[in-house]
CSV table of N, CA and C in Angstrom, one decimal:
chain,number,residue,atom,x,y,z
S,428,MET,N,-20.3,-2.8,-4.9
S,428,MET,CA,-19.8,-4.0,-4.4
S,428,MET,C,-18.5,-3.8,-3.7
S,429,GLN,N,-17.7,-2.9,-4.2
S,429,GLN,CA,-16.4,-2.6,-3.6
S,429,GLN,C,-16.5,-2.0,-2.2
S,430,ALA,N,-17.4,-1.0,-2.1
S,430,ALA,CA,-17.7,-0.4,-0.8
S,430,ALA,C,-18.2,-1.4,0.2
S,431,TRP,N,-19.1,-2.3,-0.2
S,431,TRP,CA,-19.6,-3.3,0.8
S,431,TRP,C,-18.4,-4.2,1.2
S,432,LEU,N,-17.6,-4.6,0.3
S,432,LEU,CA,-16.5,-5.5,0.6
S,432,LEU,C,-15.5,-4.9,1.5
S,433,GLU,N,-15.2,-3.6,1.3
S,433,GLU,CA,-14.3,-2.9,2.2
S,433,GLU,C,-14.9,-2.8,3.6
S,434,PHE,N,-16.2,-2.5,3.7
S,434,PHE,CA,-16.9,-2.4,5.0
S,434,PHE,C,-16.8,-3.7,5.8
S,435,VAL,N,-17.1,-4.8,5.1
S,435,VAL,CA,-17.1,-6.1,5.8
S,435,VAL,C,-15.7,-6.5,6.2
S,436,VAL,N,-14.7,-6.4,5.3
S,436,VAL,CA,-13.3,-6.8,5.7
S,436,VAL,C,-12.7,-5.9,6.7
S,437,LYS,N,-13.0,-4.6,6.7
S,437,LYS,CA,-12.5,-3.7,7.7
S,437,LYS,C,-13.1,-4.0,9.1
S,438,GLY,N,-14.3,-4.5,9.1
S,438,GLY,CA,-14.9,-4.9,10.3
S,438,GLY,C,-14.3,-6.2,10.9
S,439,LEU,N,-13.8,-7.0,10.1
S,439,LEU,CA,-13.1,-8.2,10.5
S,439,LEU,C,-11.7,-8.1,10.9
S,440,ALA,N,-11.0,-7.1,10.2
S,440,ALA,CA,-9.5,-6.9,10.4
S,440,ALA,C,-9.2,-6.2,11.7
S,441,ASP,N,-8.0,-6.6,12.2
S,441,ASP,CA,-7.5,-5.9,13.4
S,441,ASP,C,-6.9,-4.5,13.0
S,442,ARG,N,-6.4,-4.4,11.8
S,442,ARG,CA,-5.8,-3.2,11.2
S,442,ARG,C,-6.6,-2.7,10.0
S,443,PRO,N,-7.8,-2.1,10.2
S,443,PRO,CA,-8.6,-1.8,9.1
S,443,PRO,C,-8.0,-0.7,8.2
S,444,ASP,N,-7.1,0.1,8.8
S,444,ASP,CA,-6.5,1.1,7.9
S,444,ASP,C,-5.6,0.6,6.8
S,445,ALA,N,-5.2,-0.7,6.9
S,445,ALA,CA,-4.3,-1.3,5.9
S,445,ALA,C,-5.1,-2.1,4.9
S,446,VAL,N,-6.4,-2.1,5.0
S,446,VAL,CA,-7.3,-2.9,4.0
S,446,VAL,C,-7.4,-2.1,2.7
S,447,MET,N,-7.1,-2.7,1.6
S,447,MET,CA,-7.3,-2.1,0.3
S,447,MET,C,-8.0,-3.1,-0.6
S,448,VAL,N,-9.1,-2.6,-1.3
S,448,VAL,CA,-9.8,-3.4,-2.2
S,448,VAL,C,-9.7,-2.7,-3.6
S,449,THR,N,-9.1,-3.4,-4.5
S,449,THR,CA,-8.8,-2.8,-5.9
S,449,THR,C,-9.5,-3.7,-6.9
S,450,PRO,N,-10.5,-3.1,-7.7
S,450,PRO,CA,-11.1,-3.8,-8.8
S,450,PRO,C,-10.2,-3.9,-10.0
S,451,GLN,N,-10.2,-5.0,-10.6
S,451,GLN,CA,-9.4,-5.2,-11.8
S,451,GLN,C,-10.3,-5.9,-12.9
S,452,GLU,N,-10.4,-5.2,-14.0
S,452,GLU,CA,-11.3,-5.8,-15.1
S,452,GLU,C,-10.5,-6.8,-16.0
S,453,ARG,N,-11.1,-7.9,-16.1
S,453,ARG,CA,-10.4,-9.0,-16.9
S,453,ARG,C,-11.5,-9.7,-17.8
S,454,ASP,N,-11.5,-9.3,-19.1
S,454,ASP,CA,-12.4,-9.9,-20.1
S,454,ASP,C,-13.9,-9.8,-19.6
S,455,GLY,N,-14.4,-8.7,-19.2
S,455,GLY,CA,-15.7,-8.5,-18.7
S,455,GLY,C,-16.0,-9.1,-17.4
S,456,PHE,N,-15.0,-9.4,-16.7
S,456,PHE,CA,-15.1,-10.1,-15.4
S,456,PHE,C,-14.3,-9.2,-14.4
S,457,THR,N,-15.0,-8.8,-13.3
S,457,THR,CA,-14.3,-8.0,-12.3
S,457,THR,C,-13.7,-8.8,-11.2
S,458,VAL,N,-12.4,-8.7,-10.9
S,458,VAL,CA,-11.8,-9.4,-9.9
S,458,VAL,C,-11.4,-8.3,-8.8
S,459,TYR,N,-11.9,-8.5,-7.6
S,459,TYR,CA,-11.6,-7.6,-6.5
S,459,TYR,C,-10.3,-8.2,-5.8
S,460,GLU,N,-9.2,-7.4,-5.9
S,460,GLU,CA,-8.0,-7.8,-5.2
S,460,GLU,C,-8.0,-7.2,-3.8
S,461,LEU,N,-7.9,-8.1,-2.8
S,461,LEU,CA,-7.9,-7.7,-1.4
S,461,LEU,C,-6.5,-7.8,-0.9
S,462,ARG,N,-6.0,-6.6,-0.4
S,462,ARG,CA,-4.7,-6.5,0.2
S,462,ARG,C,-4.9,-6.1,1.7
S,463,LEU,N,-4.2,-6.8,2.6
S,463,LEU,CA,-4.3,-6.7,4.0
S,463,LEU,C,-2.9,-6.6,4.7
S,464,HIS,N,-2.9,-6.2,5.9
S,464,HIS,CA,-1.7,-6.2,6.7
S,464,HIS,C,-1.4,-7.7,6.9
S,465,PRO,N,-0.2,-8.1,6.9
S,465,PRO,CA,0.2,-9.6,7.0
S,465,PRO,C,-0.4,-10.3,8.3
S,466,THR,N,-0.6,-9.5,9.4
S,466,THR,CA,-1.2,-10.1,10.6
S,466,THR,C,-2.7,-10.4,10.4
S,467,ASP,N,-3.3,-9.8,9.5
S,467,ASP,CA,-4.8,-10.0,9.3
S,467,ASP,C,-5.1,-11.1,8.3
S,468,VAL,N,-4.1,-11.5,7.5
S,468,VAL,CA,-4.4,-12.5,6.5
S,468,VAL,C,-5.0,-13.8,7.0
S,469,GLY,N,-4.5,-14.3,8.1
S,469,GLY,CA,-5.0,-15.6,8.7
S,469,GLY,C,-6.4,-15.4,9.2
S,470,LYS,N,-6.7,-14.2,9.7
S,470,LYS,CA,-8.1,-13.9,10.2
S,470,LYS,C,-9.1,-13.9,9.1
S,471,ILE,N,-8.7,-13.3,8.0
S,471,ILE,CA,-9.6,-13.2,6.9
S,471,ILE,C,-9.8,-14.6,6.2
S,472,ILE,N,-8.8,-15.4,6.2
S,472,ILE,CA,-8.9,-16.7,5.6
S,472,ILE,C,-9.8,-17.6,6.5
S,473,GLY,N,-9.6,-17.5,7.8
S,473,GLY,CA,-10.4,-18.3,8.7
S,473,GLY,C,-10.0,-19.7,8.8
S,474,ARG,N,-10.7,-20.5,9.6
S,474,ARG,CA,-10.4,-21.9,9.8
S,474,ARG,C,-10.8,-22.6,8.5
S,475,GLN,N,-9.8,-23.3,8.0
S,475,GLN,CA,-9.9,-24.1,6.8
S,475,GLN,C,-10.5,-23.3,5.6
S,476,GLY,N,-10.3,-22.0,5.7
S,476,GLY,CA,-10.7,-21.1,4.6
S,476,GLY,C,-12.2,-20.7,4.6
S,477,ALA,N,-12.8,-20.9,5.7
S,477,ALA,CA,-14.3,-20.7,5.8
S,477,ALA,C,-14.7,-19.2,5.6
S,478,THR,N,-13.9,-18.3,6.2
S,478,THR,CA,-14.3,-16.9,6.0
S,478,THR,C,-14.1,-16.4,4.6
S,479,ILE,N,-12.9,-16.7,4.0
S,479,ILE,CA,-12.7,-16.2,2.6
S,479,ILE,C,-13.7,-16.9,1.6
S,480,HIS,N,-14.0,-18.2,1.9
S,480,HIS,CA,-15.0,-18.8,1.0
S,480,HIS,C,-16.4,-18.2,1.1
S,481,ALA,N,-16.7,-17.8,2.3
S,481,ALA,CA,-18.0,-17.1,2.5
S,481,ALA,C,-18.0,-15.7,1.8
S,482,LEU,N,-16.9,-15.0,2.0
S,482,LEU,CA,-16.8,-13.7,1.3
S,482,LEU,C,-16.9,-13.8,-0.2
S,483,ARG,N,-16.2,-14.8,-0.7
S,483,ARG,CA,-16.2,-15.1,-2.2
S,483,ARG,C,-17.7,-15.4,-2.7
S,484,ALA,N,-18.4,-16.2,-1.9
S,484,ALA,CA,-19.7,-16.6,-2.3
S,484,ALA,C,-20.6,-15.4,-2.2
S,485,LEU,N,-20.5,-14.5,-1.2
S,485,LEU,CA,-21.4,-13.4,-1.1
S,485,LEU,C,-21.1,-12.4,-2.3
S,486,VAL,N,-19.8,-12.2,-2.6
S,486,VAL,CA,-19.4,-11.4,-3.8
S,486,VAL,C,-20.1,-11.9,-5.1
S,487,GLN,N,-20.0,-13.2,-5.3
S,487,GLN,CA,-20.5,-13.8,-6.5
S,487,GLN,C,-22.0,-13.6,-6.6
S,488,VAL,N,-22.7,-13.9,-5.4
S,488,VAL,CA,-24.2,-13.8,-5.4
S,488,VAL,C,-24.6,-12.3,-5.6
S,489,GLY,N,-24.0,-11.4,-4.8
S,489,GLY,CA,-24.3,-10.0,-4.9
S,489,GLY,C,-24.1,-9.4,-6.3
S,490,SER,N,-23.0,-9.8,-6.9
S,490,SER,CA,-22.8,-9.3,-8.3
S,490,SER,C,-23.7,-9.9,-9.3
S,491,ALA,N,-24.1,-11.2,-9.1
S,491,ALA,CA,-25.0,-11.8,-10.0
S,491,ALA,C,-26.4,-11.2,-10.0
S,492,ARG,N,-26.8,-10.7,-8.8
S,492,ARG,CA,-28.1,-10.0,-8.7
S,492,ARG,C,-28.1,-8.7,-9.4
S,493,GLN,N,-26.9,-8.1,-9.6
S,493,GLN,CA,-26.7,-6.9,-10.3
S,493,GLN,C,-26.4,-7.1,-11.8
S,494,GLY,N,-26.4,-8.3,-12.2
S,494,GLY,CA,-26.1,-8.6,-13.6
S,494,GLY,C,-24.6,-8.6,-14.0
S,495,GLN,N,-23.7,-8.7,-13.0
S,495,GLN,CA,-22.3,-8.6,-13.2
S,495,GLN,C,-21.7,-10.0,-12.8
S,496,ARG,N,-20.4,-10.1,-13.2
S,496,ARG,CA,-19.6,-11.3,-12.8
S,496,ARG,C,-18.4,-10.8,-12.1
S,497,CYS,N,-18.3,-11.2,-10.8
S,497,CYS,CA,-17.2,-10.8,-10.0
S,497,CYS,C,-16.6,-11.9,-9.2
S,498,SER,N,-15.4,-11.7,-8.7
S,498,SER,CA,-14.8,-12.7,-7.8
S,498,SER,C,-13.8,-11.9,-6.9
S,499,LEU,N,-13.3,-12.6,-5.9
S,499,LEU,CA,-12.5,-12.1,-4.9
S,499,LEU,C,-11.2,-12.8,-4.8
S,500,GLU,N,-10.1,-12.1,-4.8
S,500,GLU,CA,-8.7,-12.7,-4.7
S,500,GLU,C,-8.0,-12.0,-3.6
S,501,LEU,N,-7.4,-12.9,-2.8
S,501,LEU,CA,-6.6,-12.4,-1.7
S,501,LEU,C,-5.1,-12.3,-2.1
S,502,VAL,N,-4.6,-11.1,-2.2
S,502,VAL,CA,-3.2,-10.9,-2.7
S,502,VAL,C,-2.3,-10.8,-1.5
S,503,GLU,N,-1.4,-11.7,-1.4
S,503,GLU,CA,-0.4,-11.7,-0.3
S,503,GLU,C,0.9,-11.2,-0.9
S,504,GLU,N,1.3,-10.0,-0.6
S,504,GLU,CA,2.5,-9.5,-1.1
S,504,GLU,C,3.7,-9.9,-0.2
S,505,VAL,N,4.7,-10.4,-0.8
S,505,VAL,CA,5.9,-10.8,-0.1
S,505,VAL,C,6.8,-9.6,-0.1
S,506,PRO,N,7.3,-9.2,1.1
S,506,PRO,CA,8.2,-8.0,1.2
S,506,PRO,C,9.5,-8.3,0.5
S,507,PRO,N,10.1,-7.4,-0.2
S,507,PRO,CA,11.3,-7.6,-0.8
S,507,PRO,C,12.5,-7.9,0.2
S,508,LYS,N,13.3,-8.8,-0.2
S,508,LYS,CA,14.5,-9.1,0.6
S,508,LYS,C,15.6,-8.1,0.4
S,509,ASP,N,16.3,-7.7,1.4
S,509,ASP,CA,17.4,-6.8,1.3
S,509,ASP,C,18.7,-7.4,0.9
């Protein structure tokens, strides 16, 4: 699932080299944390969240077909202030 998610998001992003997908295990539930370049965040979210909602739905359906429970989280890191 992680490789598929990276492939799809890198295809959508303007800066595919900055895309990072990190799986985190939480009580038998896998959460894929998606980190992007700040300029790509809006593109991945899409109009009214349509793109990120579609990605989340596909991750849930794909993982359910494999007998797993997964979700997708978009992590927006705020750069530290000097």
